[in-house]
mmCIF file of C-alpha atoms in Angstrom:
data_model
loop_
_atom_site.group_PDB
_atom_site.id
_atom_site.type_symbol
_atom_site.label_atom_id
_atom_site.label_comp_id
_atom_site.label_asym_id
_atom_site.label_seq_id
_atom_site.Cartn_x
_atom_site.Cartn_y
_atom_site.Cartn_z
ATOM 1 C CA MET A 1 116.125 151.607 104.242
ATOM 2 C CA THR A 2 119.560 152.074 102.732
ATOM 3 C CA THR A 3 122.321 151.754 105.316
ATOM 4 C CA VAL A 4 125.674 153.473 105.610
ATOM 5 C CA LEU A 5 127.332 150.129 104.848
ATOM 6 C CA ASP A 6 125.323 149.933 101.603
ATOM 7 C CA ARG A 7 126.540 153.389 100.652
ATOM 8 C CA LEU A 8 130.171 152.541 101.407
ATOM 9 C CA ALA A 9 130.142 149.244 99.512
ATOM 10 C CA GLY A 10 131.040 150.628 96.090
ATOM 11 C CA ARG A 11 134.496 150.531 94.585
ATOM 12 C CA ARG A 12 134.857 154.310 94.293
ATOM 13 C CA PRO A 13 135.542 156.491 97.341
ATOM 14 C CA VAL A 14 132.605 158.571 98.533
ATOM 15 C CA PHE A 15 131.993 161.522 100.808
ATOM 16 C CA SER A 16 129.548 162.296 103.581
ATOM 17 C CA VAL A 17 128.593 165.511 105.352
ATOM 18 C CA GLU A 18 127.706 166.608 108.848
ATOM 19 C CA PHE A 19 125.246 169.322 109.847
ATOM 20 C CA PHE A 20 124.206 170.732 113.188
ATOM 21 C CA PRO A 21 120.547 171.464 113.997
ATOM 22 C CA PRO A 22 119.355 175.048 113.428
ATOM 23 C CA ARG A 23 118.882 177.338 116.421
ATOM 24 C CA ASP A 24 116.230 179.578 114.846
ATOM 25 C CA ASP A 25 114.390 180.295 111.589
ATOM 26 C CA ALA A 26 117.379 182.074 110.031
ATOM 27 C CA ASP A 27 119.610 179.098 110.798
ATOM 28 C CA GLU A 28 116.958 176.813 109.331
ATOM 29 C CA THR A 29 117.109 178.681 106.024
ATOM 30 C CA VAL A 30 120.910 178.478 105.918
ATOM 31 C CA LEU A 31 120.870 174.768 106.722
ATOM 32 C CA TRP A 32 118.313 173.878 104.063
ATOM 33 C CA THR A 33 120.134 175.921 101.452
ATOM 34 C CA ALA A 34 123.204 173.770 102.147
ATOM 35 C CA VAL A 35 121.160 170.547 102.109
ATOM 36 C CA ARG A 36 119.626 171.346 98.721
ATOM 37 C CA GLN A 37 122.949 172.415 97.221
ATOM 38 C CA LEU A 38 124.702 169.239 98.369
ATOM 39 C CA GLU A 39 121.902 166.824 97.490
ATOM 40 C CA PRO A 40 122.729 166.632 93.730
ATOM 41 C CA LEU A 41 126.278 165.528 94.595
ATOM 42 C CA ASP A 42 124.818 162.395 96.228
ATOM 43 C CA PRO A 43 126.763 162.208 99.507
ATOM 44 C CA ALA A 44 126.908 158.698 100.951
ATOM 45 C CA PHE A 45 125.058 159.961 104.018
ATOM 46 C CA VAL A 46 124.331 163.104 105.999
ATOM 47 C CA SER A 47 124.458 163.265 109.770
ATOM 48 C CA VAL A 48 122.888 165.735 112.191
ATOM 49 C CA THR A 49 124.648 166.380 115.501
ATOM 50 C CA TYR A 50 123.517 166.922 119.063
ATOM 51 C CA GLY A 51 124.380 170.163 120.798
ATOM 52 C CA ALA A 52 126.609 170.292 123.867
ATOM 53 C CA GLY A 53 125.165 168.227 126.678
ATOM 54 C CA GLY A 54 122.394 166.905 124.434
ATOM 55 C CA SER A 55 120.822 170.378 124.442
ATOM 56 C CA SER A 56 119.513 170.231 120.866
ATOM 57 C CA ARG A 57 117.925 166.787 120.968
ATOM 58 C CA GLU A 58 114.490 167.875 119.739
ATOM 59 C CA ARG A 59 115.942 169.937 116.897
ATOM 60 C CA THR A 60 118.247 167.066 115.940
ATOM 61 C CA ILE A 61 115.284 164.689 115.783
ATOM 62 C CA ARG A 62 113.151 167.137 113.805
ATOM 63 C CA THR A 63 115.908 167.964 111.296
ATOM 64 C CA THR A 64 116.827 164.316 110.741
ATOM 65 C CA GLY A 65 113.182 163.438 110.172
ATOM 66 C CA ARG A 66 112.741 166.219 107.651
ATOM 67 C CA ILE A 67 115.810 165.063 105.690
ATOM 68 C CA ARG A 68 114.316 161.575 105.616
ATOM 69 C CA ARG A 69 110.913 162.814 104.375
ATOM 70 C CA GLU A 70 111.852 165.595 101.977
ATOM 71 C CA THR A 71 115.120 164.582 100.320
ATOM 72 C CA THR A 72 116.770 161.667 98.556
ATOM 73 C CA LEU A 73 119.609 161.676 101.092
ATOM 74 C CA THR A 74 120.489 158.898 103.547
ATOM 75 C CA PRO A 75 120.238 160.412 107.050
ATOM 76 C CA VAL A 76 122.308 159.336 110.027
ATOM 77 C CA ALA A 77 120.865 160.407 113.367
ATOM 78 C CA HIS A 78 123.230 161.258 116.201
ATOM 79 C CA LEU A 79 122.252 159.854 119.583
ATOM 80 C CA ALA A 80 124.132 161.118 122.618
ATOM 81 C CA GLY A 81 123.838 159.534 126.035
ATOM 82 C CA VAL A 82 124.672 162.643 128.018
ATOM 83 C CA GLY A 83 121.831 163.912 130.192
ATOM 84 C CA HIS A 84 119.345 161.230 129.150
ATOM 85 C CA SER A 85 117.930 158.191 130.889
ATOM 86 C CA ARG A 86 117.881 154.828 129.156
ATOM 87 C CA ALA A 87 114.107 155.161 128.798
ATOM 88 C CA GLU A 88 114.509 158.504 127.002
ATOM 89 C CA LEU A 89 117.150 157.048 124.715
ATOM 90 C CA ARG A 90 114.890 154.110 123.847
ATOM 91 C CA ASN A 91 112.068 156.529 123.046
ATOM 92 C CA VAL A 92 114.293 158.478 120.648
ATOM 93 C CA VAL A 93 115.463 155.284 118.927
ATOM 94 C CA GLY A 94 111.838 154.193 118.639
ATOM 95 C CA TRP A 95 110.928 157.508 117.021
ATOM 96 C CA TYR A 96 113.755 157.081 114.527
ATOM 97 C CA ALA A 97 112.551 153.575 113.674
ATOM 98 C CA ASP A 98 108.941 154.727 113.263
ATOM 99 C CA ASN A 99 110.135 157.380 110.814
ATOM 100 C CA GLY A 100 112.205 155.012 108.708
ATOM 101 C CA ILE A 101 115.600 156.071 110.063
ATOM 102 C CA ARG A 102 117.850 153.069 110.612
ATOM 103 C CA ASN A 103 121.304 154.649 110.678
ATOM 104 C CA VAL A 104 122.401 155.982 114.075
ATOM 105 C CA LEU A 105 125.707 157.413 115.280
ATOM 106 C CA ALA A 106 126.029 156.499 118.960
ATOM 107 C CA ILE A 107 128.172 158.813 121.077
ATOM 108 C CA ARG A 108 128.482 159.320 124.790
ATOM 109 C CA GLY A 109 128.545 163.065 124.233
ATOM 110 C CA ASP A 110 130.321 165.896 126.021
ATOM 111 C CA PRO A 111 129.038 167.198 129.365
ATOM 112 C CA PRO A 112 127.197 170.538 129.302
ATOM 113 C CA GLY A 113 130.359 172.380 130.293
ATOM 114 C CA GLY A 114 132.260 171.140 127.254
ATOM 115 C CA PRO A 115 134.843 168.398 126.596
ATOM 116 C CA ALA A 116 137.036 169.421 129.537
ATOM 117 C CA ALA A 117 134.200 169.448 132.074
ATOM 118 C CA GLU A 118 133.678 166.594 134.511
ATOM 119 C CA TRP A 119 131.490 163.783 133.192
ATOM 120 C CA VAL A 120 128.518 162.993 135.424
ATOM 121 C CA ALA A 121 126.309 160.150 134.233
ATOM 122 C CA HIS A 122 122.528 160.349 134.425
ATOM 123 C CA PRO A 123 121.457 158.150 137.364
ATOM 124 C CA ASP A 124 119.366 156.026 134.989
ATOM 125 C CA GLY A 125 121.549 156.528 131.934
ATOM 126 C CA VAL A 126 124.740 155.249 130.326
ATOM 127 C CA THR A 127 128.368 156.025 131.016
ATOM 128 C CA TYR A 128 130.161 154.760 127.900
ATOM 129 C CA ALA A 129 129.440 154.712 124.177
ATOM 130 C CA ASP A 130 129.627 150.916 124.007
ATOM 131 C CA GLU A 131 126.526 150.857 126.235
ATOM 132 C CA MET A 132 124.829 153.080 123.656
ATOM 133 C CA VAL A 133 125.730 150.626 120.905
ATOM 134 C CA ARG A 134 124.265 147.719 122.848
ATOM 135 C CA LEU A 135 121.102 149.668 123.719
ATOM 136 C CA ILE A 136 120.438 150.515 120.064
ATOM 137 C CA GLY A 137 121.191 146.986 118.881
ATOM 138 C CA ASP A 138 118.755 145.544 121.389
ATOM 139 C CA LEU A 139 115.954 147.642 119.879
ATOM 140 C CA GLY A 140 116.112 146.413 116.283
ATOM 141 C CA ALA A 141 118.057 146.195 113.054
ATOM 142 C CA PHE A 142 120.026 149.442 112.993
ATOM 143 C CA CYS A 143 123.278 150.351 111.267
ATOM 144 C CA VAL A 144 125.258 151.851 114.131
ATOM 145 C CA GLY A 145 128.250 154.147 113.886
ATOM 146 C CA VAL A 146 130.589 155.367 116.615
ATOM 147 C CA ALA A 147 133.179 158.092 117.058
ATOM 148 C CA ALA A 148 136.920 157.525 116.698
ATOM 149 C CA PHE A 149 139.772 159.754 117.855
ATOM 150 C CA PRO A 150 143.012 159.911 115.825
ATOM 151 C CA HIS A 151 144.701 161.849 118.635
ATOM 152 C CA GLY A 152 143.039 159.807 121.358
ATOM 153 C CA HIS A 153 139.986 160.682 123.463
ATOM 154 C CA PRO A 154 140.821 163.299 126.127
ATOM 155 C CA GLU A 155 140.044 160.763 128.844
ATOM 156 C CA SER A 156 142.202 157.977 127.392
ATOM 157 C CA PRO A 157 145.624 157.568 129.029
ATOM 158 C CA ASP A 158 147.309 156.609 125.739
ATOM 159 C CA LEU A 159 146.562 155.773 122.105
ATOM 160 C CA GLU A 160 146.773 152.023 122.642
ATOM 161 C CA THR A 161 144.051 152.182 125.297
ATOM 162 C CA ASP A 162 141.982 154.418 123.074
ATOM 163 C CA VAL A 163 142.053 152.076 120.066
ATOM 164 C CA ARG A 164 141.064 149.158 122.288
ATOM 165 C CA ARG A 165 138.089 151.153 123.525
ATOM 166 C CA LEU A 166 137.134 151.770 119.911
ATOM 167 C CA LEU A 167 137.459 148.057 119.241
ATOM 168 C CA GLY A 168 135.189 147.418 122.223
ATOM 169 C CA LYS A 169 132.474 149.584 120.690
ATOM 170 C CA ILE A 170 132.779 147.687 117.432
ATOM 171 C CA ARG A 171 132.603 144.323 119.156
ATOM 172 C CA ARG A 172 129.446 145.485 120.898
ATOM 173 C CA GLY A 173 127.866 145.862 117.463
ATOM 174 C CA ALA A 174 129.058 149.067 115.767
ATOM 175 C CA HIS A 175 129.218 148.804 111.977
ATOM 176 C CA PHE A 176 131.320 151.867 111.102
ATOM 177 C CA ALA A 177 133.261 154.703 112.748
ATOM 178 C CA VAL A 178 133.683 158.391 111.984
ATOM 179 C CA ALA A 179 136.902 160.025 113.157
ATOM 180 C CA GLN A 180 137.287 163.440 114.650
ATOM 181 C CA LEU A 181 139.207 165.615 112.243
ATOM 182 C CA SER A 182 142.976 165.762 112.165
ATOM 183 C CA PHE A 183 145.175 168.316 110.426
ATOM 184 C CA GLU A 184 147.698 165.605 109.598
ATOM 185 C CA PRO A 185 146.622 162.462 107.714
ATOM 186 C CA ASP A 186 149.241 160.320 109.458
ATOM 187 C CA TYR A 187 147.323 160.390 112.738
ATOM 188 C CA PHE A 188 144.227 158.970 111.075
ATOM 189 C CA LEU A 189 146.215 156.436 109.067
ATOM 190 C CA ARG A 190 148.016 155.185 112.168
ATOM 191 C CA LEU A 191 144.651 154.742 113.905
ATOM 192 C CA ARG A 192 143.397 152.741 110.926
ATOM 193 C CA ASP A 193 146.535 150.599 110.970
ATOM 194 C CA ARG A 194 146.274 149.927 114.706
ATOM 195 C CA LEU A 195 142.653 148.879 114.295
ATOM 196 C CA ALA A 196 143.505 146.607 111.356
ATOM 197 C CA ALA A 197 146.323 145.010 113.359
ATOM 198 C CA LEU A 198 143.696 143.996 115.918
ATOM 199 C CA GLY A 199 141.754 142.192 113.199
ATOM 200 C CA CYS A 200 139.079 144.823 112.633
ATOM 201 C CA ASP A 201 138.167 146.070 109.158
ATOM 202 C CA VAL A 202 134.942 148.042 109.686
ATOM 203 C CA PRO A 203 134.788 151.251 107.630
ATOM 204 C CA LEU A 204 136.658 154.073 109.338
ATOM 205 C CA LEU A 205 136.053 157.526 107.855
ATOM 206 C CA PRO A 206 138.340 160.519 108.448
ATOM 207 C CA GLY A 207 136.782 163.823 109.446
ATOM 208 C CA VAL A 208 137.663 166.859 107.309
ATOM 209 C CA MET A 209 136.996 170.534 107.990
ATOM 210 C CA PRO A 210 137.382 172.835 104.947
ATOM 211 C CA LEU A 211 139.637 175.659 106.105
ATOM 212 C CA THR A 212 138.007 178.785 104.694
ATOM 213 C CA THR A 213 138.256 181.420 107.468
ATOM 214 C CA ARG A 214 139.972 182.067 110.786
ATOM 215 C CA ARG A 215 136.741 180.831 112.379
ATOM 216 C CA THR A 216 136.899 177.441 110.681
ATOM 217 C CA LEU A 217 140.549 177.118 111.661
ATOM 218 C CA ALA A 218 139.641 177.821 115.295
ATOM 219 C CA LYS A 219 136.754 175.336 115.088
ATOM 220 C CA SER A 220 139.129 172.721 113.698
ATOM 221 C CA VAL A 221 141.427 173.183 116.679
ATOM 222 C CA GLU A 222 138.439 172.925 119.029
ATOM 223 C CA LEU A 223 137.123 169.715 117.458
ATOM 224 C CA SER A 224 140.477 167.972 117.092
ATOM 225 C CA GLY A 225 141.815 169.039 120.467
ATOM 226 C CA VAL A 226 145.213 169.831 118.931
ATOM 227 C CA SER A 227 146.805 172.921 117.453
ATOM 228 C CA ALA A 228 147.412 173.239 113.748
ATOM 229 C CA PRO A 229 150.871 172.038 112.668
ATOM 230 C CA ALA A 230 153.406 174.842 112.509
ATOM 231 C CA ALA A 231 153.731 174.571 108.729
ATOM 232 C CA VAL A 232 149.962 174.956 108.250
ATOM 233 C CA ALA A 233 149.685 177.787 110.772
ATOM 234 C CA GLU A 234 152.541 179.662 109.096
ATOM 235 C CA ARG A 235 151.037 179.253 105.626
ATOM 236 C CA LEU A 236 147.676 180.592 106.753
ATOM 237 C CA ALA A 237 149.089 183.362 108.991
ATOM 238 C CA ARG A 238 150.312 185.168 105.860
ATOM 239 C CA TYR A 239 146.665 185.844 104.995
ATOM 240 C CA ASP A 240 145.397 187.163 108.333
ATOM 241 C CA ASP A 241 144.324 190.412 106.632
ATOM 242 C CA ASP A 242 143.339 188.832 103.326
ATOM 243 C CA PRO A 243 140.117 186.750 103.618
ATOM 244 C CA ALA A 244 140.140 185.730 99.959
ATOM 245 C CA GLY A 245 143.779 184.666 100.144
ATOM 246 C CA PHE A 246 143.141 182.779 103.387
ATOM 247 C CA ARG A 247 140.273 180.900 101.803
ATOM 248 C CA ALA A 248 142.258 179.958 98.709
ATOM 249 C CA GLU A 249 145.224 178.774 100.755
ATOM 250 C CA GLY A 250 142.994 176.953 103.226
ATOM 251 C CA ILE A 251 141.187 175.056 100.477
ATOM 252 C CA ASP A 252 144.565 174.089 98.981
ATOM 253 C CA VAL A 253 145.730 172.800 102.380
ATOM 254 C CA THR A 254 142.511 170.822 102.826
ATOM 255 C CA THR A 255 142.736 169.405 99.296
ATOM 256 C CA ARG A 256 146.251 168.098 99.949
ATOM 257 C CA VAL A 257 145.071 166.373 103.127
ATOM 258 C CA CYS A 258 142.177 164.756 101.252
ATOM 259 C CA ASP A 259 144.407 163.702 98.337
ATOM 260 C CA ARG A 260 146.736 161.921 100.746
ATOM 261 C CA LEU A 261 143.867 160.129 102.490
ATOM 262 C CA LEU A 262 142.336 158.996 99.208
ATOM 263 C CA ALA A 263 145.727 157.825 97.944
ATOM 264 C CA GLU A 264 145.956 155.674 101.083
ATOM 265 C CA GLY A 265 142.687 153.947 100.176
ATOM 266 C CA VAL A 266 140.150 155.440 102.578
ATOM 267 C CA ARG A 267 136.554 154.501 101.722
ATOM 268 C CA GLY A 268 135.207 158.010 102.142
ATOM 269 C CA LEU A 269 135.717 161.498 103.554
ATOM 270 C CA HIS A 270 133.399 162.960 106.182
ATOM 271 C CA PHE A 271 133.093 166.746 105.822
ATOM 272 C CA TYR A 272 132.187 168.946 108.777
ATOM 273 C CA THR A 273 130.199 171.618 106.945
ATOM 274 C CA LEU A 274 129.197 174.133 109.656
ATOM 275 C CA ASN A 275 125.894 174.146 107.720
ATOM 276 C CA ARG A 276 127.471 175.659 104.605
ATOM 277 C CA SER A 277 127.993 173.933 101.262
ATOM 278 C CA THR A 278 130.265 176.000 99.017
ATOM 279 C CA ALA A 279 133.632 174.772 100.310
ATOM 280 C CA THR A 280 132.475 171.158 100.466
ATOM 281 C CA ARG A 281 131.144 171.309 96.907
ATOM 282 C CA GLU A 282 134.427 172.806 95.736
ATOM 283 C CA LEU A 283 136.427 170.053 97.409
ATOM 284 C CA VAL A 284 134.145 167.337 96.009
ATOM 285 C CA ARG A 285 134.778 168.668 92.513
ATOM 286 C CA ARG A 286 138.520 168.992 93.019
ATOM 287 C CA LEU A 287 138.745 165.440 94.343
ATOM 288 C CA GLY A 288 136.490 163.889 91.697
ATOM 289 C CA LEU A 289 133.921 162.609 94.180
ATOM 290 C CA GLY A 290 130.180 162.451 93.597
ATOM 291 C CA PRO A 291 128.269 161.602 90.394
ATOM 292 C CA ALA A 292 128.886 163.424 87.122
ATOM 293 C CA VAL A 293 130.370 166.414 88.903
ATOM 294 C CA ARG A 294 131.299 168.024 85.584
ATOM 295 C CA ASP A 295 127.599 168.361 84.731
ATOM 296 C CA LEU A 296 126.602 170.184 87.898
ATOM 297 C CA GLN A 297 126.358 173.943 88.234
ATOM 298 C CA PRO A 298 129.683 175.554 89.212
ATOM 299 C CA CYS A 299 129.897 176.712 92.801
ATOM 300 C CA THR A 300 131.126 180.103 93.909
ATOM 301 C CA ALA A 301 132.086 181.397 97.306
ATOM 302 C CA ALA A 302 129.473 184.136 96.946
ATOM 303 C CA ALA A 303 126.602 181.654 96.770
ATOM 304 C CA GLU A 304 126.111 181.527 100.548
ATOM 305 C CA PRO A 305 127.074 183.321 103.776
ATOM 306 C CA ARG A 306 130.720 183.057 104.724
ATOM 307 C CA SER A 307 131.577 180.124 106.989
#
């Protein structure tokens, strides 16, 4: 099966997308609309997340398997250690292998109470993501990704410690890393530079959230763990009562972030989609990513529910 490293090996920058598993039939329809609309743009890979505390494991497995069977896309399965024994984790990895899925993103995962809650390891489970990397590697030939944190993991005392923990995951066998999103490209670029200074050149992809609504702005703050820069917050605050204006300004802000990252030579951009496709498709076209984008049908904000 094609690996993430295969997909990142070209000379042109690429993009990838992240979905979360559907909660019900209505969510399933929304998700698969986004999958089908993004498929012609040939993302390097698509990943499917776990819910908080590993709560959506079965739906994650089912959705990833369906992408593998029914599309031309390269799926990356998330595997979170939270709440699971090592035996359960091995069973999930075995299921992925049996279904032809060889790309796995290994994360420790947040506790059920959220990122700020106390971490309590399963008595027969893992405590750190590097243990997840080793567990997966021991089970076969997988392409393993890990999470990276431009602002530092909440439990890391400082950025230097955090980058060394990332390096530890890579030395345990990780092949690539996907960064949590950052409003400011410099945080990601400094993380990349620190990693390179330690002699590590695995692909490191920045996370990007298209800013289309107040909800996506709030979600960006939640995922990054930091507030939006004052300049960005002020620009968007002018459109609090103007959804169309907010969306236009937010897409411009996101485009500038992506332009800077691409100018700095990143190998790809990882879009957090919230299971929608319109904003991602618009950004892909603006940035000149994807194959023959000029020949694809134009996208409009009315083509899907608002994100």
